[in-house]
Each structure stands twice: as C-alpha cells, then as structure tokens.
Amino acid sequence: MEFIMAILAGILFTTGVYNLLQKQLLRIVIGTALISHGAHLFILTMGELKRGAPPILTDGIDQYADPLPQALILTSIVISFGVTSLLLVLAYRAAKINGTDNMEQLRGNDYE
C-alpha cells in the first residue's frame, strides 16, 4: 500500500511541477495545489499506514493508529487551503487589472 501511495504522490508532484511551468496564472495555482496534495500523501506515507484502533486507551487493544501524521496532514491541509485561496485572489486581481493571465504578457514580453 505504501508503494502505491508513493507512486501517487510522485505523480501529483510531477503534474504540479508541469503546471507550475505553464504560462497561465490559473495553471500555476493548480500546480501549487497539486504539489501540496502530493506533500500530504507523502507525509501520510512516511507516517506508515497503520491500521488499528483509535488512540484512546482501553483494555484489550494492542495496536493503535498513530495520530501524529493525521494531525500534521490536517494542519497542512488548512495551510494549503489558505495559500491556494490567496493565490486565486491574486491571480484574479492581476488578470482583471491587466486584462490577461499570460505570464509572458504580464512580464512585458509580447511573444505570441
């Protein structure tokens, strides 16, 4: 199972980097979101995918699930949601003020 999750995180990283290298602002924002999702899966995979009872101490249970990777991922999801919403607002304002979302035109290079 860890192997599949590692491959999926790698696919998310590669598609995120591909989108970061595009010229449109929306694709750049999508690329950052994909990279953050890949990081979430990477953190979950490195925390080992253990199956067990919830981490509440009761009698008769030997194996518990580790809550630390889940807490880290939850914090990372909240932070990435904030960053993505900020990037979307900045991209919207830049496209509305300048009339384009093409990075080459925003830099002043009119290559078409």
N, CA, C and O atoms as a printed pandas DataFrame, in Angstrom:
     atom_number atom_name residue_name chain_id  residue_number  x_coord  y_coord  z_coord
0              1         N          MET        A               1    0.813   -1.188    0.000
1              2        CA          MET        A               1    0.000    0.000    0.000
2              3         C          MET        A               1    0.869    1.270    0.000
3              4         O          MET        A               1    0.529    2.261   -0.645
4              5         N          GLU        A               2    1.991    1.226    0.728
5              6        CA          GLU        A               2    2.870    2.397    0.751
6              7         C          GLU        A               2    3.462    2.669   -0.633
7              8         O          GLU        A               2    3.694    3.818   -1.009
8              9         N          PHE        A               3    3.700    1.597   -1.377
9             10        CA          PHE        A               3    4.266    1.746   -2.721
10            11         C          PHE        A               3    3.292    2.493   -3.635
11            12         O          PHE        A               3    3.698    3.371   -4.396
12            13         N          ILE        A               4    2.026    2.144   -3.557
13            14        CA          ILE        A               4    1.009    2.812   -4.380
14            15         C          ILE        A               4    0.875    4.280   -3.983
15            16         O          ILE        A               4    0.747    5.152   -4.842
16            17         N          MET        A               5    0.905    4.547   -2.682
17            18        CA          MET        A               5    0.798    5.931   -2.215
18            19         C          MET        A               5    2.016    6.747   -2.634
19            20         O          MET        A               5    1.886    7.923   -2.974
20            21         N          ALA        A               6    3.200    6.131   -2.614
21            22        CA          ALA        A               6    4.403    6.846   -3.038
22            23         C          ALA        A               6    4.358    7.158   -4.533
23            24         O          ALA        A               6    4.771    8.240   -4.952
24            25         N          ILE        A               7    3.863    6.226   -5.333
25            26        CA          ILE        A               7    3.722    6.472   -6.772
26            27         C          ILE        A               7    2.700    7.573   -7.024
27            28         O          ILE        A               7    2.921    8.439   -7.871
28            29         N          LEU        A               8    1.591    7.551   -6.303
29            30        CA          LEU        A               8    0.571    8.583   -6.463
30            31         C          LEU        A               8    1.096    9.955   -6.044
31            32         O          LEU        A               8    0.801   10.956   -6.698
32            33         N          ALA        A               9    1.870   10.009   -4.960
33            34        CA          ALA        A               9    2.469   11.291   -4.546
34            35         C          ALA        A               9    3.451   11.779   -5.605
35            36         O          ALA        A               9    3.509   12.977   -5.882
36            37         N          GLY        A              10    4.212   10.886   -6.192
37            38        CA          GLY        A              10    5.138   11.268   -7.260
38            39         C          GLY        A              10    4.423   11.791   -8.492
39            40         O          GLY        A              10    4.879   12.746   -9.119
40            41         N          ILE        A              11    3.298   11.167   -8.844
41            42        CA          ILE        A              11    2.508   11.645   -9.983
42            43         C          ILE        A              11    1.957   13.039   -9.697
43            44         O          ILE        A              11    1.954   13.902  -10.575
44            45         N          LEU        A              12    1.491   13.256   -8.464
45            46        CA          LEU        A              12    0.988   14.581   -8.110
46            47         C          LEU        A              12    2.101   15.628   -8.154
47            48         O          LEU        A              12    1.881   16.749   -8.611
48            49         N          PHE        A              13    3.296   15.263   -7.678
49            50        CA          PHE        A              13    4.426   16.193   -7.732
50            51         C          PHE        A              13    4.792   16.535   -9.178
51            52         O          PHE        A              13    5.022   17.701   -9.499
52            53         N          THR        A              14    4.846   15.527  -10.047
53            54        CA          THR        A              14    5.246   15.794  -11.431
54            55         C          THR        A              14    4.209   16.622  -12.178
55            56         O          THR        A              14    4.571   17.529  -12.927
56            57         N          THR        A              15    2.919   16.325  -11.987
57            58        CA          THR        A              15    1.902   17.135  -12.649
58            59         C          THR        A              15    1.858   18.551  -12.067
59            60         O          THR        A              15    1.563   19.508  -12.783
60            61         N          GLY        A              16    2.149   18.683  -10.777
61            62        CA          GLY        A              16    2.213   20.008  -10.174
62            63         C          GLY        A              16    3.355   20.837  -10.716
63            64         O          GLY        A              16    3.184   22.024  -10.996
64            65         N          VAL        A              17    4.522   20.225  -10.868
65            66        CA          VAL        A              17    5.670   20.946  -11.431
66            67         C          VAL        A              17    5.408   21.292  -12.891
67            68         O          VAL        A              17    5.770   22.378  -13.344
68            69         N          TYR        A              18    4.786   20.386  -13.625
69            70        CA          TYR        A              18    4.438   20.674  -15.022
70            71         C          TYR        A              18    3.512   21.883  -15.100
71            72         O          TYR        A              18    3.703   22.754  -15.949
72            73         N          ASN        A              19    2.513   21.944  -14.227
73            74        CA          ASN        A              19    1.593   23.081  -14.237
74            75         C          ASN        A              19    2.254   24.359  -13.758
75            76         O          ASN        A              19    1.875   25.445  -14.196
76            77         N          LEU        A              20    3.227   24.259  -12.874
77            78        CA          LEU        A              20    3.949   25.456  -12.434
78            79         C          LEU        A              20    4.742   26.095  -13.565
79            80         O          LEU        A              20    4.971   27.304  -13.559
80            81         N          LEU        A              21    5.159   25.294  -14.528
81            82        CA          LEU        A              21    5.977   25.804  -15.632
82            83         C          LEU        A              21    5.148   26.331  -16.799
83            84         O          LEU        A              21    5.708   26.704  -17.829
84            85         N          GLN        A              22    3.826   26.367  -16.658
85            86        CA          GLN        A              22    2.957   26.880  -17.716
86            87         C          GLN        A              22    2.896   28.397  -17.678
87            88         O          GLN        A              22    3.415   29.021  -16.752
88            89         N          LYS        A              23    2.264   28.991  -18.680
89            90        CA          LYS        A              23    2.215   30.447  -18.797
90            91         C          LYS        A              23    0.967   31.061  -18.185
91            92         O          LYS        A              23    0.965   32.258  -17.898
92            93         N          GLN        A              24   -0.091   30.294  -17.976
93            94        CA          GLN        A              24   -1.326   30.845  -17.443
94            95         C          GLN        A              24   -1.298   30.830  -15.914
95            96         O          GLN        A              24   -0.800   29.887  -15.300
96            97         N          LEU        A              25   -1.841   31.890  -15.312
97            98        CA          LEU        A              25   -1.829   32.004  -13.856
98            99         C          LEU        A              25   -2.660   30.917  -13.183
99           100         O          LEU        A              25   -2.275   30.398  -12.135
100          101         N          LEU        A              26   -3.799   30.570  -13.783
101          102        CA          LEU        A              26   -4.651   29.552  -13.168
102          103         C          LEU        A              26   -3.953   28.195  -13.123
103          104         O          LEU        A              26   -4.096   27.457  -12.147
104          105         N          ARG        A              27   -3.212   27.866  -14.152
105          106        CA          ARG        A              27   -2.460   26.601  -14.141
106          107         C          ARG        A              27   -1.356   26.609  -13.096
107          108         O          ARG        A              27   -1.039   25.570  -12.515
108          109         N          ILE        A              28   -0.776   27.764  -12.856
109          110        CA          ILE        A              28    0.252   27.877  -11.826
110          111         C          ILE        A              28   -0.362   27.644  -10.444
111          112         O          ILE        A              28    0.236   26.980   -9.599
112          113         N          VAL        A              29   -1.552   28.190  -10.221
113          114        CA          VAL        A              29   -2.244   27.982   -8.943
114          115         C          VAL        A              29   -2.625   26.512   -8.780
115          116         O          VAL        A              29   -2.485   25.953   -7.693
116          117         N          ILE        A              30   -3.101   25.891   -9.844
117          118        CA          ILE        A              30   -3.433   24.463   -9.792
118          119         C          ILE        A              30   -2.182   23.635   -9.512
119          120         O          ILE        A              30   -2.243   22.647   -8.780
120          121         N          GLY        A              31   -1.055   24.029  -10.084
121          122        CA          GLY        A              31    0.208   23.326   -9.828
122          123         C          GLY        A              31    0.613   23.388   -8.366
123          124         O          GLY        A              31    1.070   22.391   -7.807
124          125         N          THR        A              32    0.450   24.551   -7.738
125          126        CA          THR        A              32    0.782   24.635   -6.308
126          127         C          THR        A              32   -0.162   23.785   -5.470
127          128         O          THR        A              32    0.257   23.185   -4.480
128          129         N          ALA        A              33   -1.430   23.730   -5.857
129          130        CA          ALA        A              33   -2.380   22.882   -5.128
130          131         C          ALA        A              33   -2.018   21.403   -5.278
131          132         O          ALA        A              33   -2.093   20.649   -4.308
132          133         N          LEU        A              34   -1.628   20.984   -6.482
133          134        CA          LEU        A              34   -1.247   19.583   -6.694
134          135         C          LEU        A              34    0.014   19.213   -5.914
135          136         O          LEU        A              34    0.114   18.111   -5.375
136          137         N          ILE        A              35    0.967   20.129   -5.855
137          138        CA          ILE        A              35    2.181   19.863   -5.076
138          139         C          ILE        A              35    1.848   19.735   -3.594
139          140         O          ILE        A              35    2.414   18.890   -2.900
140          141         N          SER        A              36    0.936   20.567   -3.108
141          142        CA          SER        A              36    0.569   20.450   -1.687
142          143         C          SER        A              36   -0.168   19.144   -1.412
143          144         O          SER        A              36    0.016   18.548   -0.351
144          145         N          HIS        A              37   -0.999   18.690   -2.350
145          146        CA          HIS        A              37   -1.666   17.395   -2.165
146          147         C          HIS        A              37   -0.659   16.242   -2.197
147          148         O          HIS        A              37   -0.790   15.271   -1.453
148          149         N          GLY        A              38    0.339   16.363   -3.061
149          150        CA          GLY        A              38    1.404   15.358   -3.075
150          151         C          GLY        A              38    2.169   15.332   -1.763
151          152         O          GLY        A              38    2.554   14.265   -1.284
152          153         N          ALA        A              39    2.392   16.512   -1.179
153          154        CA          ALA        A              39    3.067   16.567    0.123
154          155         C          ALA        A              39    2.213   15.935    1.213
155          156         O          ALA        A              39    2.746   15.295    2.119
156          157         N          HIS        A              40    0.896   16.105    1.141
157          158        CA          HIS        A              40    0.012   15.463    2.125
158          159         C          HIS        A              40    0.130   13.944    2.048
159          160         O          HIS        A              40    0.252   13.266    3.068
160          161         N          LEU        A              41    0.092   13.426    0.834
161          162        CA          LEU        A              41    0.224   11.971    0.680
162          163         C          LEU        A              41    1.606   11.486    1.121
163          164         O          LEU        A              41    1.737   10.401    1.688
164          165         N          PHE        A              42    2.631   12.291    0.857
165          166        CA          PHE        A              42    3.980   11.920    1.260
166          167         C          PHE        A              42    4.099   11.851    2.789
167          168         O          PHE        A              42    4.708   10.926    3.325
168          169         N          ILE        A              43    3.516   12.831    3.483
169          170        CA          ILE        A              43    3.540   12.825    4.950
170          171         C          ILE        A              43    2.785   11.614    5.479
171          172         O          ILE        A              43    3.236   10.961    6.420
172          173         N          LEU        A              44    1.636   11.312    4.875
173          174        CA          LEU        A              44    0.860   10.149    5.314
174          175         C          LEU        A              44    1.624    8.854    5.085
175          176         O          LEU        A              44    1.583    7.952    5.921
176          177         N          THR        A              45    2.317    8.756    3.962
177          178        CA          THR        A              45    3.069    7.540    3.660
178          179         C          THR        A              45    4.269    7.384    4.586
179          180         O          THR        A              45    4.567    6.274    5.028
180          181         N          MET        A              46    4.957    8.477    4.885
181          182        CA          MET        A              46    6.113    8.411    5.780
182          183         C          MET        A              46    5.704    8.110    7.222
183          184         O          MET        A              46    6.512    7.601    7.998
184          185         N          GLY        A              47    4.471    8.416    7.583
185          186        CA          GLY        A              47    3.976    8.089    8.921
186          187         C          GLY        A              47    3.531    6.642    9.036
187          188         O          GLY        A              47    3.012    6.243   10.079
188          189         N          GLU        A              48    3.716    5.864    8.014
189          190        CA          GLU        A              48    3.332    4.462    7.889
190          191         C          GLU        A              48    1.825    4.312    7.985
191          192         O          GLU        A              48    1.181    4.873    8.871
192          193         N          LEU        A              49    1.285    3.553    7.068
193          194        CA          LEU        A              49   -0.154    3.344    7.017
194          195         C          LEU        A              49   -0.518    2.206    7.961
195          196         O          LEU        A              49   -0.601    1.050    7.546
196          197         N          LYS        A              50   -0.732    2.530    9.214
197          198        CA          LYS        A              50   -1.063    1.522   10.217
198          199         C          LYS        A              50   -2.564    1.450   10.399
199          200         O          LYS        A              50   -3.261    2.464   10.408
200          201         N          ARG        A              51   -3.038    0.236   10.542
201          202        CA          ARG        A              51   -4.445    0.042   10.868
202          203         C          ARG        A              51   -4.521   -0.343   12.330
203          204         O          ARG        A              51   -3.763   -1.186   12.808
204          205         N          GLY        A              52   -5.419    0.267   13.009
205          206        CA          GLY        A              52   -5.576   -0.028   14.413
206          207         C          GLY        A              52   -6.743    0.737   14.988
207          208         O          GLY        A              52   -7.484    1.420   14.281
208          209         N          ALA        A              53   -6.881    0.604   16.279
209          210        CA          ALA        A              53   -7.966    1.272   16.978
210          211         C          ALA        A              53   -7.644    2.757   17.116
211          212         O          ALA        A              53   -6.484    3.153   16.997
212          213         N          PRO        A              54   -8.648    3.570   17.364
213          214        CA          PRO        A              54   -8.370    4.982   17.648
214          215         C          PRO        A              54   -7.486    5.106   18.888
215          216         O          PRO        A              54   -7.538    4.250   19.770
216          217         N          PRO        A              55   -6.680    6.158   18.963
217          218        CA          PRO        A              55   -5.720    6.271   20.067
218          219         C          PRO        A              55   -6.378    6.669   21.396
219          220         O          PRO        A              55   -6.033    7.686   21.997
220          221         N          ILE        A              56   -7.311    5.861   21.827
221          222        CA          ILE        A              56   -7.962    6.039   23.130
222          223         C          ILE        A              56   -7.646    4.792   23.945
223          224         O          ILE        A              56   -7.921    3.676   23.505
224          225         N          LEU        A              57   -7.072    4.974   25.127
225          226        CA          LEU        A              57   -6.630    3.845   25.934
226          227         C          LEU        A              57   -7.825    3.086   26.502
227          228         O          LEU        A              57   -8.600    3.615   27.299
228          229         N          THR        A              58   -7.951    1.838   26.074
229          230        CA          THR        A              58   -8.947    0.923   26.606
230          231         C          THR        A              58   -8.304   -0.434   26.787
231          232         O          THR        A              58   -7.246   -0.708   26.220
232          233         N          ASP        A              59   -8.923   -1.263   27.554
233          234        CA          ASP        A              59   -8.378   -2.599   27.812
234          235         C          ASP        A              59   -8.611   -3.508   26.618
235          236         O          ASP        A              59   -9.641   -3.432   25.948
236          237         N          GLY        A              60   -7.642   -4.364   26.367
237          238        CA          GLY        A              60   -7.769   -5.392   25.344
238          239         C          GLY        A              60   -7.338   -4.973   23.948
239          240         O          GLY        A              60   -7.411   -5.786   23.027
240          241         N          ILE        A              61   -6.906   -3.771   23.759
241          242        CA          ILE        A              61   -6.465   -3.328   22.432
242          243         C          ILE        A              61   -4.951   -3.191   22.456
243          244         O          ILE        A              61   -4.389   -2.490   23.297
244          245         N          ASP        A              62   -4.298   -3.875   21.514
245          246        CA          ASP        A              62   -2.837   -3.879   21.468
246          247         C          ASP        A              62   -2.277   -2.898   20.446
247          248         O          ASP        A              62   -1.189   -2.358   20.648
248          249         N          GLN        A              63   -2.986   -2.660   19.369
249          250        CA          GLN        A              63   -2.445   -1.857   18.284
250          251         C          GLN        A              63   -3.316   -0.609   18.076
251          252         O          GLN        A              63   -4.524   -0.693   17.855
252          253         N          TYR        A              64   -2.653    0.545   18.155
253          254        CA          TYR        A              64   -3.339    1.815   17.974
254          255         C          TYR        A              64   -2.840    2.493   16.698
255          256         O          TYR        A              64   -1.714    2.265   16.256
256          257         N          ALA        A              65   -3.694    3.322   16.123
257          258        CA          ALA        A              65   -3.296    4.140   14.983
258          259         C          ALA        A              65   -2.513    5.345   15.496
259          260         O          ALA        A              65   -2.817    5.888   16.558
260          261         N          ASP        A              66   -1.510    5.752   14.735
261          262        CA          ASP        A              66   -0.681    6.888   15.134
262          263         C          ASP        A              66   -1.393    8.192   14.750
263          264         O          ASP        A              66   -1.641    8.419   13.566
264          265         N          PRO        A              67   -1.724    9.046   15.709
265          266        CA          PRO        A              67   -2.459   10.270   15.376
266          267         C          PRO        A              67   -1.574   11.413   14.876
267          268         O          PRO        A              67   -2.095   12.390   14.339
268          269         N          LEU        A              68   -0.258   11.320   15.036
269          270        CA          LEU        A              68    0.615   12.431   14.674
270          271         C          LEU        A              68    0.615   12.743   13.175
271          272         O          LEU        A              68    0.476   13.913   12.816
272          273         N          PRO        A              69    0.764   11.751   12.275
273          274        CA          PRO        A              69    0.703   12.090   10.842
274          275         C          PRO        A              69   -0.643   12.677   10.437
275          276         O          PRO        A              69   -0.704   13.557    9.578
276          277         N          GLN        A              70   -1.723   12.197   11.052
277          278        CA          GLN        A              70   -3.036   12.734   10.728
278          279         C          GLN        A              70   -3.161   14.185   11.168
279          280         O          GLN        A              70   -3.750   15.000   10.458
280          281         N          ALA        A              71   -2.610   14.515   12.334
281          282        CA          ALA        A              71   -2.643   15.902   12.809
282          283         C          ALA        A              71   -1.781   16.804   11.927
283          284         O          ALA        A              71   -2.163   17.938   11.640
284          285         N          LEU        A              72   -0.619   16.306   11.496
285          286        CA          LEU        A              72    0.231   17.096   10.602
286          287         C          LEU        A              72   -0.442   17.345    9.260
287          288         O          LEU        A              72   -0.353   18.443    8.710
288          289         N          ILE        A              73   -1.113   16.331    8.734
289          290        CA          ILE        A              73   -1.787   16.473    7.452
290          291         C          ILE        A              73   -2.961   17.433    7.576
291          292         O          ILE        A              73   -3.195   18.236    6.672
292          293         N          LEU        A              74   -3.697   17.367    8.671
293          294        CA          LEU        A              74   -4.812   18.284    8.863
294          295         C          LEU        A              74   -4.330   19.730    8.920
295          296         O          LEU        A              74   -4.945   20.617    8.328
296          297         N          THR        A              75   -3.238   19.965    9.629
297          298        CA          THR        A              75   -2.656   21.305    9.681
298          299         C          THR        A              75   -2.175   21.737    8.301
299          300         O          THR        A              75   -2.375   22.886    7.907
300          301         N          SER        A              76   -1.547   20.831    7.569
301          302        CA          SER        A              76   -1.056   21.142    6.229
302          303         C          SER        A              76   -2.195   21.428    5.257
303          304         O          SER        A              76   -2.054   22.280    4.380
304          305         N          ILE        A              77   -3.313   20.735    5.397
305          306        CA          ILE        A              77   -4.471   20.978    4.537
306          307         C          ILE        A              77   -5.016   22.379    4.769
307          308         O          ILE        A              77   -5.356   23.080    3.816
308          309         N          VAL        A              78   -5.101   22.788    6.027
309          310        CA          VAL        A              78   -5.607   24.124    6.336
310          311         C          VAL        A              78   -4.670   25.195    5.776
311          312         O          VAL        A              78   -5.130   26.183    5.203
312          313         N          ILE        A              79   -3.367   25.004    5.937
313          314        CA          ILE        A              79   -2.402   25.977    5.423
314          315         C          ILE        A              79   -2.451   26.024    3.899
315          316         O          ILE        A              79   -2.437   27.112    3.322
316          317         N          SER        A              80   -2.508   24.879    3.238
317          318        CA          SER        A              80   -2.545   24.875    1.771
318          319         C          SER        A              80   -3.848   25.463    1.244
319          320         O          SER        A              80   -3.858   26.067    0.171
320          321         N          PHE        A              81   -4.950   25.299    1.979
321          322        CA          PHE        A              81   -6.206   25.932    1.572
322          323         C          PHE        A              81   -6.071   27.448    1.624
323          324         O          PHE        A              81   -6.536   28.142    0.720
324          325         N          GLY        A              82   -5.446   27.961    2.660
325          326        CA          GLY        A              82   -5.235   29.401    2.767
326          327         C          GLY        A              82   -4.327   29.933    1.678
327          328         O          GLY        A              82   -4.596   30.987    1.102
328          329         N          VAL        A              83   -3.249   29.211    1.389
329          330        CA          VAL        A              83   -2.314   29.641    0.345
330          331         C          VAL        A              83   -2.987   29.595   -1.027
331          332         O          VAL        A              83   -2.803   30.502   -1.839
332          333         N          THR        A              84   -3.761   28.549   -1.286
333          334        CA          THR        A              84   -4.440   28.432   -2.574
334          335         C          THR        A              84   -5.475   29.542   -2.754
335          336         O          THR        A              84   -5.587   30.118   -3.837
336          337         N          SER        A              85   -6.227   29.841   -1.703
337          338        CA          SER        A              85   -7.210   30.916   -1.827
338          339         C          SER        A              85   -6.524   32.265   -2.033
339          340         O          SER        A              85   -7.018   33.086   -2.806
340          341         N          LEU        A              86   -5.406   32.512   -1.365
341          342        CA          LEU        A              86   -4.656   33.750   -1.579
342          343         C          LEU        A              86   -4.140   33.843   -3.015
343          344         O          LEU        A              86   -4.243   34.895   -3.645
344          345         N          LEU        A              87   -3.590   32.750   -3.529
345          346        CA          LEU        A              87   -3.092   32.756   -4.907
346          347         C          LEU        A              87   -4.215   32.955   -5.920
347          348         O          LEU        A              87   -4.024   33.630   -6.931
348          349         N          LEU        A              88   -5.392   32.369   -5.654
349          350        CA          LEU        A              88   -6.518   32.573   -6.559
350          351         C          LEU        A              88   -6.961   34.027   -6.589
351          352         O          LEU        A              88   -7.253   34.569   -7.655
352          353         N          VAL        A              89   -7.013   34.663   -5.416
353          354        CA          VAL        A              89   -7.407   36.069   -5.366
354          355         C          VAL        A              89   -6.373   36.942   -6.071
355          356         O          VAL        A              89   -6.738   37.849   -6.819
356          357         N          LEU        A              90   -5.082   36.678   -5.841
357          358        CA          LEU        A              90   -4.039   37.458   -6.510
358          359         C          LEU        A              90   -4.067   37.262   -8.021
359          360         O          LEU        A              90   -3.881   38.217   -8.774
360          361         N          ALA        A              91   -4.297   36.037   -8.465
361          362        CA          ALA        A              91   -4.366   35.769   -9.899
362          363         C          ALA        A              91   -5.587   36.450  -10.516
363          364         O          ALA        A              91   -5.508   36.982  -11.623
364          365         N          TYR        A              92   -6.697   36.434   -9.813
365          366        CA          TYR        A              92   -7.909   37.092  -10.321
366          367         C          TYR        A              92   -7.699   38.591  -10.449
367          368         O          TYR        A              92   -8.056   39.188  -11.464
368          369         N          ARG        A              93   -7.127   39.193   -9.433
369          370        CA          ARG        A              93   -6.892   40.649   -9.470
370          371         C          ARG        A              93   -5.882   41.017  -10.555
371          372         O          ARG        A              93   -6.064   42.010  -11.259
372          373         N          ALA        A              94   -4.831   40.232  -10.694
373          374        CA          ALA        A              94   -3.834   40.521  -11.728
374          375         C          ALA        A              94   -4.439   40.385  -13.124
375          376         O          ALA        A              94   -4.155   41.194  -14.008
376          377         N          ALA        A              95   -5.269   39.365  -13.322
377          378        CA          ALA        A              95   -5.895   39.173  -14.628
378          379         C          ALA        A              95   -6.926   40.256  -14.904
379          380         O          ALA        A              95   -7.077   40.685  -16.048
380          381         N          LYS        A              96   -7.633   40.703  -13.880
381          382        CA          LYS        A              96   -8.656   41.728  -14.081
382          383         C          LYS        A              96   -8.023   43.096  -14.350
383          384         O          LYS        A              96   -8.496   43.840  -15.210
384          385         N          ILE        A              97   -6.970   43.423  -13.627
385          386        CA          ILE        A              97   -6.328   44.729  -13.813
386          387         C          ILE        A              97   -5.578   44.791  -15.140
387          388         O          ILE        A              97   -5.654   45.796  -15.847
388          389         N          ASN        A              98   -4.859   43.732  -15.481
389          390        CA          ASN        A              98   -4.015   43.739  -16.684
390          391         C          ASN        A              98   -4.712   43.228  -17.935
391          392         O          ASN        A              98   -4.208   43.416  -19.042
392          393         N          GLY        A              99   -5.854   42.589  -17.777
393          394        CA          GLY        A              99   -6.590   42.095  -18.935
394          395         C          GLY        A              99   -6.066   40.806  -19.518
395          396         O          GLY        A              99   -6.511   40.401  -20.592
396          397         N          THR        A             100   -5.136   40.144  -18.850
397          398        CA          THR        A             100   -4.585   38.878  -19.337
398          399         C          THR        A             100   -4.101   38.051  -18.152
399          400         O          THR        A             100   -3.806   38.576  -17.078
400          401         N          ASP        A             101   -4.028   36.741  -18.381
401          402        CA          ASP        A             101   -3.442   35.878  -17.360
402          403         C          ASP        A             101   -2.168   35.193  -17.865
403          404         O          ASP        A             101   -1.638   34.288  -17.220
404          405         N          ASN        A             102   -1.694   35.633  -19.013
405          406        CA          ASN        A             102   -0.478   35.077  -19.596
406          407         C          ASN        A             102    0.737   35.704  -18.906
407          408         O          ASN        A             102    0.869   36.927  -18.857
408          409         N          MET        A             103    1.615   34.861  -18.378
409          410        CA          MET        A             103    2.769   35.350  -17.638
410          411         C          MET        A             103    3.737   36.130  -18.520
411          412         O          MET        A             103    4.368   37.074  -18.046
412          413         N          GLU        A             104    3.870   35.760  -19.787
413          414        CA          GLU        A             104    4.768   36.482  -20.691
414          415         C          GLU        A             104    4.284   37.905  -20.917
415          416         O          GLU        A             104    5.086   38.838  -20.952
416          417         N          GLN        A             105    2.982   38.075  -21.069
417          418        CA          GLN        A             105    2.439   39.418  -21.260
418          419         C          GLN        A             105    2.493   40.220  -19.964
419          420         O          GLN        A             105    2.690   41.435  -20.004
420          421         N          LEU        A             106    2.324   39.570  -18.826
421          422        CA          LEU        A             106    2.407   40.270  -17.545
422          423         C          LEU        A             106    3.833   40.747  -17.267
423          424         O          LEU        A             106    4.027   41.767  -16.606
424          425         N          ARG        A             107    4.824   40.020  -17.765
425          426        CA          ARG        A             107    6.223   40.431  -17.596
426          427         C          ARG        A             107    6.616   41.539  -18.567
427          428         O          ARG        A             107    7.633   42.205  -18.374
428          429         N          GLY        A             108    5.819   41.735  -19.602
429          430        CA          GLY        A             108    6.140   42.749  -20.601
430          431         C          GLY        A             108    6.733   42.166  -21.860
431          432         O          GLY        A             108    7.085   42.911  -22.774
432          433         N          ASN        A             109    6.852   40.853  -21.934
433          434        CA          ASN        A             109    7.365   40.186  -23.128
434          435         C          ASN        A             109    6.176   39.799  -23.997
435          436         O          ASN        A             109    5.393   38.931  -23.611
436          437         N          ASP        A             110    6.029   40.410  -25.135
437          438        CA          ASP        A             110    4.886   40.122  -26.003
438          439         C          ASP        A             110    5.263   39.095  -27.056
439          440         O          ASP        A             110    5.322   39.411  -28.245
440          441         N          TYR        A             111    5.517   37.870  -26.625
441          442        CA          TYR        A             111    5.809   36.770  -27.559
442          443         C          TYR        A             111    4.514   36.025  -27.789
443          444         O          TYR        A             111    3.939   35.489  -26.841
444          445         N          GLU        A             112    4.056   35.976  -28.978
445          446        CA          GLU        A             112    2.839   35.212  -29.252
446          447         C          GLU        A             112    2.988   34.358  -30.446
447          448         O          GLU        A             112    2.053   33.647  -30.817
